[in-house]
Amino acid sequence: MFPRGDQRLEDDRAPTGVGTANTQESTMTSPADLSVVEREPSPEEAQFDDLIAADSRIEPRDWMPDAYRKTLIRQISQHAHSEIIGMQPESNWITRAPSLKRKAILMAKVQDEAGHGLYLYSAAQTLGITRDEMMDQLIEGRARYSSIFNYPTPTWADMGAIGWLVDGAAICNQVPLCRASYGPYGRAMVRICKEESFHQRQGFEILLELMQGSDAQKRMAQDAVDRWYWPALQMFGPPDDQSPNSAQSMAWNIKRFSNDELRQRFVGMLVPQAEVMGVTLPDPNLRWNEERQAYDMSEIDWTEFEEVLAGRGPANAERIRRRREAHEEGAWVREAAAEYARKQAERRLAASGAVA
Ligand SMILES: [Fe+2]
Ligand SMILES: [Fe+2]
């Protein structure tokens, strides 16, 4: 019933996902980028095109079009920011988790997300942007991250709903990225997806336990599912007919499946799991359509999504403020590390001088 990141990797036919947690922002390229394919290609362009056509990997030292590099820097850095900002709504609950076991699990999960951010910042750095530049973009509010993390987490059941729905949507989005044409990104995603499948299971298990508890616990679990369901569906980005710029990312083998395909796949995964738990997915029009072999569902209301994306969500300002504070509080660590590296380099130089 659960998608295991490592299993899905071997199932290339399964349209399990595309893009990043912030697909709607990250796969956009300007129409001008498309003109590249219409000229006579230079030898290195031809080599790049051949690698893409063969579904091979592009590595950091390979020639690549500027637009490809820029698209990846934007997508990977936004993805990294999402992992790091995504730590906040959950770290909120570490001290209040209902048992030692839950506390340990949640702490491990939040640490995993930090690790995901670090793999991804490292992958982005291979494209020529520095960690400092990316961090400045984030704390100055110039970079985007997934809007889902701008919602508050008022109850313990939110930890369950985030794991089940948000990490679940992230898995659907990210498994195909393990085959992204850019090598360092694809390889980072392999490790990330394995951990995300654990995150989804722990979220499911939190909700399952609440649904077997008191009436108040059941209500709390259902309320969290009601609040996170629609934002989780919005993580896949706008409907296909409003996402024309995905074409270039598809052509470059970064994006593999359309937003609507992924959303459909995600809902198909949720329905049987919701039945097992006994929670209701908050869509009165959700039903299996035998003819289309797909789920019919209500229109998504994008108004709120647009508001949150524009920075007017319930927790946008708070997330950035907290990130900026953490960055400032960590200045002494960066300074100490830089000083240590300087001294080591000095010692090496002195040692090589002594040998000479
Ligand atoms: Fe993650
Ligand atoms: Fe996760």
mmCIF file of N, CA and C in Angstrom, residues 244-332:
data_model
loop_
_atom_site.group_PDB
_atom_site.id
_atom_site.type_symbol
_atom_site.label_atom_id
_atom_site.label_comp_id
_atom_site.label_asym_id
_atom_site.label_seq_id
_atom_site.Cartn_x
_atom_site.Cartn_y
_atom_site.Cartn_z
ATOM 1 N N PRO A 244 2.187 25.799 -18.994
ATOM 2 C CA PRO A 244 2.758 25.575 -20.318
ATOM 3 C C PRO A 244 4.281 25.491 -20.303
ATOM 4 N N ASN A 245 4.904 26.074 -19.291
ATOM 5 C CA ASN A 245 6.365 26.130 -19.285
ATOM 6 C C ASN A 245 7.033 24.849 -18.827
ATOM 7 N N SER A 246 6.205 23.883 -18.414
ATOM 8 C CA SER A 246 6.791 22.605 -18.001
ATOM 9 C C SER A 246 7.431 21.889 -19.191
ATOM 10 N N ALA A 247 7.042 22.278 -20.410
ATOM 11 C CA ALA A 247 7.492 21.546 -21.601
ATOM 12 C C ALA A 247 9.012 21.487 -21.690
ATOM 13 N N GLN A 248 9.676 22.613 -21.421
ATOM 14 C CA GLN A 248 11.130 22.611 -21.540
ATOM 15 C C GLN A 248 11.777 21.685 -20.511
ATOM 16 N N SER A 249 11.237 21.691 -19.287
ATOM 17 C CA SER A 249 11.794 20.807 -18.257
ATOM 18 C C SER A 249 11.587 19.341 -18.615
ATOM 19 N N MET A 250 10.473 19.056 -19.288
ATOM 20 C CA MET A 250 10.228 17.690 -19.763
ATOM 21 C C MET A 250 11.256 17.347 -20.847
ATOM 22 N N ALA A 251 11.489 18.315 -21.777
ATOM 23 C CA ALA A 251 12.418 18.067 -22.880
ATOM 24 C C ALA A 251 13.832 17.821 -22.357
ATOM 25 N N TRP A 252 14.167 18.450 -21.247
ATOM 26 C CA TRP A 252 15.499 18.271 -20.662
ATOM 27 C C TRP A 252 15.573 17.073 -19.713
ATOM 28 N N ASN A 253 14.538 16.294 -19.647
ATOM 29 C CA ASN A 253 14.501 15.135 -18.733
ATOM 30 C C ASN A 253 14.703 15.524 -17.272
ATOM 31 N N ILE A 254 14.231 16.711 -16.916
ATOM 32 C CA ILE A 254 14.228 17.066 -15.488
ATOM 33 C C ILE A 254 12.861 16.652 -14.952
ATOM 34 N N LYS A 255 11.829 17.093 -15.643
ATOM 35 C CA LYS A 255 10.461 16.755 -15.265
ATOM 36 C C LYS A 255 10.003 15.565 -16.108
ATOM 37 N N ARG A 256 9.313 14.620 -15.499
ATOM 38 C CA ARG A 256 8.948 13.401 -16.235
ATOM 39 C C ARG A 256 7.450 13.209 -16.423
ATOM 40 N N PHE A 257 6.658 13.743 -15.501
ATOM 41 C CA PHE A 257 5.202 13.546 -15.569
ATOM 42 C C PHE A 257 4.508 14.869 -15.286
ATOM 43 N N SER A 258 3.299 15.015 -15.804
ATOM 44 C CA SER A 258 2.609 16.296 -15.662
ATOM 45 C C SER A 258 2.023 16.438 -14.247
ATOM 46 N N ASN A 259 1.736 17.684 -13.886
ATOM 47 C CA ASN A 259 1.200 17.975 -12.548
ATOM 48 C C ASN A 259 -0.091 17.190 -12.288
ATOM 49 N N ASP A 260 -0.973 17.173 -13.274
ATOM 50 C CA ASP A 260 -2.265 16.492 -13.063
ATOM 51 C C ASP A 260 -2.108 14.979 -12.960
ATOM 52 N N GLU A 261 -1.175 14.427 -13.725
ATOM 53 C CA GLU A 261 -0.916 12.971 -13.632
ATOM 54 C C GLU A 261 -0.486 12.612 -12.216
ATOM 55 N N LEU A 262 0.381 13.456 -11.668
ATOM 56 C CA LEU A 262 0.912 13.179 -10.331
ATOM 57 C C LEU A 262 -0.140 13.330 -9.259
ATOM 58 N N ARG A 263 -0.956 14.375 -9.422
ATOM 59 C CA ARG A 263 -2.023 14.618 -8.441
ATOM 60 C C ARG A 263 -2.968 13.415 -8.419
ATOM 61 N N GLN A 264 -3.290 12.929 -9.592
ATOM 62 C CA GLN A 264 -4.187 11.788 -9.729
ATOM 63 C C GLN A 264 -3.572 10.550 -9.064
ATOM 64 N N ARG A 265 -2.321 10.340 -9.316
ATOM 65 C CA ARG A 265 -1.601 9.197 -8.748
ATOM 66 C C ARG A 265 -1.591 9.281 -7.211
ATOM 67 N N PHE A 266 -1.383 10.494 -6.715
ATOM 68 C CA PHE A 266 -1.322 10.724 -5.265
ATOM 69 C C PHE A 266 -2.680 10.402 -4.619
ATOM 70 N N VAL A 267 -3.751 10.905 -5.219
ATOM 71 C CA VAL A 267 -5.088 10.652 -4.665
ATOM 72 C C VAL A 267 -5.386 9.150 -4.689
ATOM 73 N N GLY A 268 -4.978 8.490 -5.766
ATOM 74 C CA GLY A 268 -5.175 7.047 -5.871
ATOM 75 C C GLY A 268 -4.456 6.293 -4.760
ATOM 76 N N MET A 269 -3.343 6.840 -4.322
ATOM 77 C CA MET A 269 -2.587 6.218 -3.228
ATOM 78 C C MET A 269 -3.264 6.490 -1.871
ATOM 79 N N LEU A 270 -3.845 7.697 -1.736
ATOM 80 C CA LEU A 270 -4.424 8.086 -0.444
ATOM 81 C C LEU A 270 -5.720 7.342 -0.119
ATOM 82 N N VAL A 271 -6.550 7.142 -1.143
ATOM 83 C CA VAL A 271 -7.901 6.628 -0.877
ATOM 84 C C VAL A 271 -7.896 5.331 -0.051
ATOM 85 N N PRO A 272 -7.151 4.286 -0.465
ATOM 86 C CA PRO A 272 -7.179 3.056 0.352
ATOM 87 C C PRO A 272 -6.554 3.250 1.727
ATOM 88 N N GLN A 273 -5.575 4.121 1.830
ATOM 89 C CA GLN A 273 -4.948 4.353 3.141
ATOM 90 C C GLN A 273 -5.915 5.071 4.082
ATOM 91 N N ALA A 274 -6.700 6.019 3.523
ATOM 92 C CA ALA A 274 -7.696 6.733 4.335
ATOM 93 C C ALA A 274 -8.737 5.739 4.854
ATOM 94 N N GLU A 275 -9.095 4.776 3.993
ATOM 95 C CA GLU A 275 -10.075 3.763 4.420
ATOM 96 C C GLU A 275 -9.551 2.951 5.590
ATOM 97 N N VAL A 276 -8.293 2.551 5.514
ATOM 98 C CA VAL A 276 -7.697 1.767 6.607
ATOM 99 C C VAL A 276 -7.747 2.565 7.912
ATOM 100 N N MET A 277 -7.429 3.845 7.823
ATOM 101 C CA MET A 277 -7.405 4.663 9.038
ATOM 102 C C MET A 277 -8.800 5.025 9.534
ATOM 103 N N GLY A 278 -9.723 5.143 8.600
ATOM 104 C CA GLY A 278 -11.062 5.600 8.964
ATOM 105 C C GLY A 278 -11.208 7.112 8.912
ATOM 106 N N VAL A 279 -10.279 7.796 8.228
ATOM 107 C CA VAL A 279 -10.459 9.247 8.042
ATOM 108 C C VAL A 279 -11.169 9.487 6.714
ATOM 109 N N THR A 280 -11.847 10.638 6.636
ATOM 110 C CA THR A 280 -12.547 10.995 5.413
ATOM 111 C C THR A 280 -11.735 12.052 4.679
ATOM 112 N N LEU A 281 -11.491 11.822 3.382
ATOM 113 C CA LEU A 281 -10.816 12.862 2.598
ATOM 114 C C LEU A 281 -11.859 13.940 2.305
ATOM 115 N N PRO A 282 -11.518 15.204 2.582
ATOM 116 C CA PRO A 282 -12.539 16.260 2.574
ATOM 117 C C PRO A 282 -12.934 16.734 1.176
ATOM 118 N N ASP A 283 -13.383 15.817 0.341
ATOM 119 C CA ASP A 283 -13.839 16.196 -0.991
ATOM 120 C C ASP A 283 -15.120 15.400 -1.289
ATOM 121 N N PRO A 284 -16.280 16.069 -1.243
ATOM 122 C CA PRO A 284 -17.544 15.348 -1.447
ATOM 123 C C PRO A 284 -17.679 14.772 -2.859
ATOM 124 N N ASN A 285 -16.898 15.301 -3.792
ATOM 125 C CA ASN A 285 -17.007 14.813 -5.176
ATOM 126 C C ASN A 285 -15.976 13.752 -5.535
ATOM 127 N N LEU A 286 -15.244 13.288 -4.530
ATOM 128 C CA LEU A 286 -14.200 12.306 -4.815
ATOM 129 C C LEU A 286 -14.812 10.930 -5.030
ATOM 130 N N ARG A 287 -14.724 10.434 -6.246
ATOM 131 C CA ARG A 287 -15.174 9.057 -6.495
ATOM 132 C C ARG A 287 -14.485 8.480 -7.731
ATOM 133 N N TRP A 288 -14.380 7.157 -7.726
ATOM 134 C CA TRP A 288 -13.709 6.445 -8.819
ATOM 135 C C TRP A 288 -14.559 6.500 -10.074
ATOM 136 N N ASN A 289 -13.928 6.865 -11.162
ATOM 137 C CA ASN A 289 -14.622 6.916 -12.443
ATOM 138 C C ASN A 289 -14.127 5.722 -13.273
ATOM 139 N N GLU A 290 -14.980 4.726 -13.368
ATOM 140 C CA GLU A 290 -14.601 3.466 -14.017
ATOM 141 C C GLU A 290 -14.196 3.703 -15.477
ATOM 142 N N GLU A 291 -14.952 4.598 -16.123
ATOM 143 C CA GLU A 291 -14.712 4.860 -17.541
ATOM 144 C C GLU A 291 -13.322 5.459 -17.777
ATOM 145 N N ARG A 292 -12.984 6.483 -16.943
ATOM 146 C CA ARG A 292 -11.681 7.156 -17.106
ATOM 147 C C ARG A 292 -10.564 6.403 -16.391
ATOM 148 N N GLN A 293 -10.950 5.403 -15.564
ATOM 149 C CA GLN A 293 -9.973 4.699 -14.725
ATOM 150 C C GLN A 293 -9.158 5.711 -13.914
ATOM 151 N N ALA A 294 -9.886 6.655 -13.318
ATOM 152 C CA ALA A 294 -9.230 7.707 -12.522
ATOM 153 C C ALA A 294 -10.255 8.257 -11.547
ATOM 154 N N TYR A 295 -9.770 8.997 -10.557
ATOM 155 C CA TYR A 295 -10.689 9.593 -9.589
ATOM 156 C C TYR A 295 -11.221 10.932 -10.089
ATOM 157 N N ASP A 296 -12.526 11.111 -9.988
ATOM 158 C CA ASP A 296 -13.103 12.436 -10.191
ATOM 159 C C ASP A 296 -12.917 13.183 -8.884
ATOM 160 N N MET A 297 -12.666 14.471 -8.982
ATOM 161 C CA MET A 297 -12.524 15.265 -7.759
ATOM 162 C C MET A 297 -13.003 16.689 -7.979
ATOM 163 N N SER A 298 -13.208 17.414 -6.872
ATOM 164 C CA SER A 298 -13.665 18.806 -6.980
ATOM 165 C C SER A 298 -12.566 19.663 -7.590
ATOM 166 N N GLU A 299 -13.003 20.787 -8.166
ATOM 167 C CA GLU A 299 -12.058 21.799 -8.637
ATOM 168 C C GLU A 299 -11.224 22.271 -7.448
ATOM 169 N N ILE A 300 -9.950 22.481 -7.660
ATOM 170 C CA ILE A 300 -9.121 23.021 -6.568
ATOM 171 C C ILE A 300 -9.299 24.541 -6.516
ATOM 172 N N ASP A 301 -9.469 25.071 -5.307
ATOM 173 C CA ASP A 301 -9.567 26.516 -5.156
ATOM 174 C C ASP A 301 -8.153 27.087 -5.026
ATOM 175 N N TRP A 302 -7.722 27.770 -6.072
ATOM 176 C CA TRP A 302 -6.336 28.257 -6.102
ATOM 177 C C TRP A 302 -6.179 29.634 -5.462
ATOM 178 N N THR A 303 -7.284 30.259 -5.043
ATOM 179 C CA THR A 303 -7.177 31.636 -4.520
ATOM 180 C C THR A 303 -6.268 31.692 -3.301
ATOM 181 N N GLU A 304 -6.539 30.768 -2.357
ATOM 182 C CA GLU A 304 -5.741 30.786 -1.136
ATOM 183 C C GLU A 304 -4.281 30.454 -1.446
ATOM 184 N N PHE A 305 -4.096 29.495 -2.346
ATOM 185 C CA PHE A 305 -2.740 29.103 -2.739
ATOM 186 C C PHE A 305 -1.962 30.317 -3.264
ATOM 187 N N GLU A 306 -2.618 31.101 -4.128
ATOM 188 C CA GLU A 306 -1.968 32.281 -4.713
ATOM 189 C C GLU A 306 -1.589 33.270 -3.619
ATOM 190 N N GLU A 307 -2.462 33.420 -2.635
ATOM 191 C CA GLU A 307 -2.204 34.327 -1.509
ATOM 192 C C GLU A 307 -0.967 33.892 -0.732
ATOM 193 N N VAL A 308 -0.895 32.584 -0.455
ATOM 194 C CA VAL A 308 0.228 32.059 0.325
ATOM 195 C C VAL A 308 1.515 32.192 -0.479
ATOM 196 N N LEU A 309 1.401 31.898 -1.788
ATOM 197 C CA LEU A 309 2.561 32.008 -2.674
ATOM 198 C C LEU A 309 3.065 33.443 -2.728
ATOM 199 N N ALA A 310 2.138 34.382 -2.657
ATOM 200 C CA ALA A 310 2.505 35.801 -2.717
ATOM 201 C C ALA A 310 3.057 36.298 -1.380
ATOM 202 N N GLY A 311 3.188 35.395 -0.411
ATOM 203 C CA GLY A 311 3.799 35.787 0.864
ATOM 204 C C GLY A 311 2.792 36.198 1.912
ATOM 205 N N ARG A 312 1.510 36.017 1.618
ATOM 206 C CA ARG A 312 0.490 36.450 2.581
ATOM 207 C C ARG A 312 -0.169 35.265 3.304
ATOM 208 N N GLY A 313 0.567 34.166 3.421
ATOM 209 C CA GLY A 313 0.040 32.995 4.121
ATOM 210 C C GLY A 313 0.126 33.183 5.618
ATOM 211 N N PRO A 314 -0.452 32.242 6.360
ATOM 212 C CA PRO A 314 -0.503 32.387 7.814
ATOM 213 C C PRO A 314 0.866 32.477 8.480
ATOM 214 N N ALA A 315 1.890 31.888 7.893
ATOM 215 C CA ALA A 315 3.164 31.865 8.626
ATOM 216 C C ALA A 315 4.378 32.291 7.793
ATOM 217 N N ASN A 316 4.173 32.928 6.624
ATOM 218 C CA ASN A 316 5.321 33.284 5.769
ATOM 219 C C ASN A 316 6.361 34.116 6.521
ATOM 220 N N ALA A 317 5.902 35.208 7.153
ATOM 221 C CA ALA A 317 6.833 36.148 7.786
ATOM 222 C C ALA A 317 7.566 35.459 8.936
ATOM 223 N N GLU A 318 6.817 34.661 9.696
ATOM 224 C CA GLU A 318 7.393 33.953 10.841
ATOM 225 C C GLU A 318 8.486 32.969 10.399
ATOM 226 N N ARG A 319 8.237 32.255 9.285
ATOM 227 C CA ARG A 319 9.223 31.275 8.813
ATOM 228 C C ARG A 319 10.541 31.958 8.441
ATOM 229 N N ILE A 320 10.434 33.075 7.720
ATOM 230 C CA ILE A 320 11.656 33.765 7.281
ATOM 231 C C ILE A 320 12.363 34.408 8.480
ATOM 232 N N ARG A 321 11.581 34.976 9.393
ATOM 233 C CA ARG A 321 12.178 35.602 10.573
ATOM 234 C C ARG A 321 12.979 34.558 11.361
ATOM 235 N N ARG A 322 12.384 33.384 11.552
ATOM 236 C CA ARG A 322 13.049 32.326 12.322
ATOM 237 C C ARG A 322 14.303 31.832 11.594
ATOM 238 N N ARG A 323 14.212 31.739 10.279
ATOM 239 C CA ARG A 323 15.374 31.298 9.485
ATOM 240 C C ARG A 323 16.521 32.308 9.611
ATOM 241 N N ARG A 324 16.146 33.613 9.561
ATOM 242 C CA ARG A 324 17.160 34.664 9.653
ATOM 243 C C ARG A 324 17.833 34.623 11.030
ATOM 244 N N GLU A 325 17.026 34.450 12.060
ATOM 245 C CA GLU A 325 17.584 34.361 13.425
ATOM 246 C C GLU A 325 18.550 33.178 13.540
ATOM 247 N N ALA A 326 18.124 32.028 13.008
ATOM 248 C CA ALA A 326 18.973 30.828 13.103
ATOM 249 C C ALA A 326 20.294 31.077 12.377
ATOM 250 N N HIS A 327 20.211 31.790 11.242
ATOM 251 C CA HIS A 327 21.421 32.076 10.468
ATOM 252 C C HIS A 327 22.356 32.979 11.289
ATOM 253 N N GLU A 328 21.773 33.989 11.929
ATOM 254 C CA GLU A 328 22.590 34.906 12.733
ATOM 255 C C GLU A 328 23.180 34.185 13.947
ATOM 256 N N GLU A 329 22.358 33.349 14.575
ATOM 257 C CA GLU A 329 22.856 32.612 15.750
ATOM 258 C C GLU A 329 23.981 31.645 15.375
ATOM 259 N N GLY A 330 23.984 31.212 14.123
ATOM 260 C CA GLY A 330 25.008 30.250 13.693
ATOM 261 C C GLY A 330 26.267 30.912 13.151
ATOM 262 N N ALA A 331 26.331 32.254 13.199
ATOM 263 C CA ALA A 331 27.484 32.962 12.603
ATOM 264 C C ALA A 331 28.793 32.500 13.241
ATOM 265 N N TRP A 332 28.777 32.287 14.564
ATOM 266 C CA TRP A 332 30.034 31.911 15.238
ATOM 267 C C TRP A 332 30.533 30.546 14.775
#
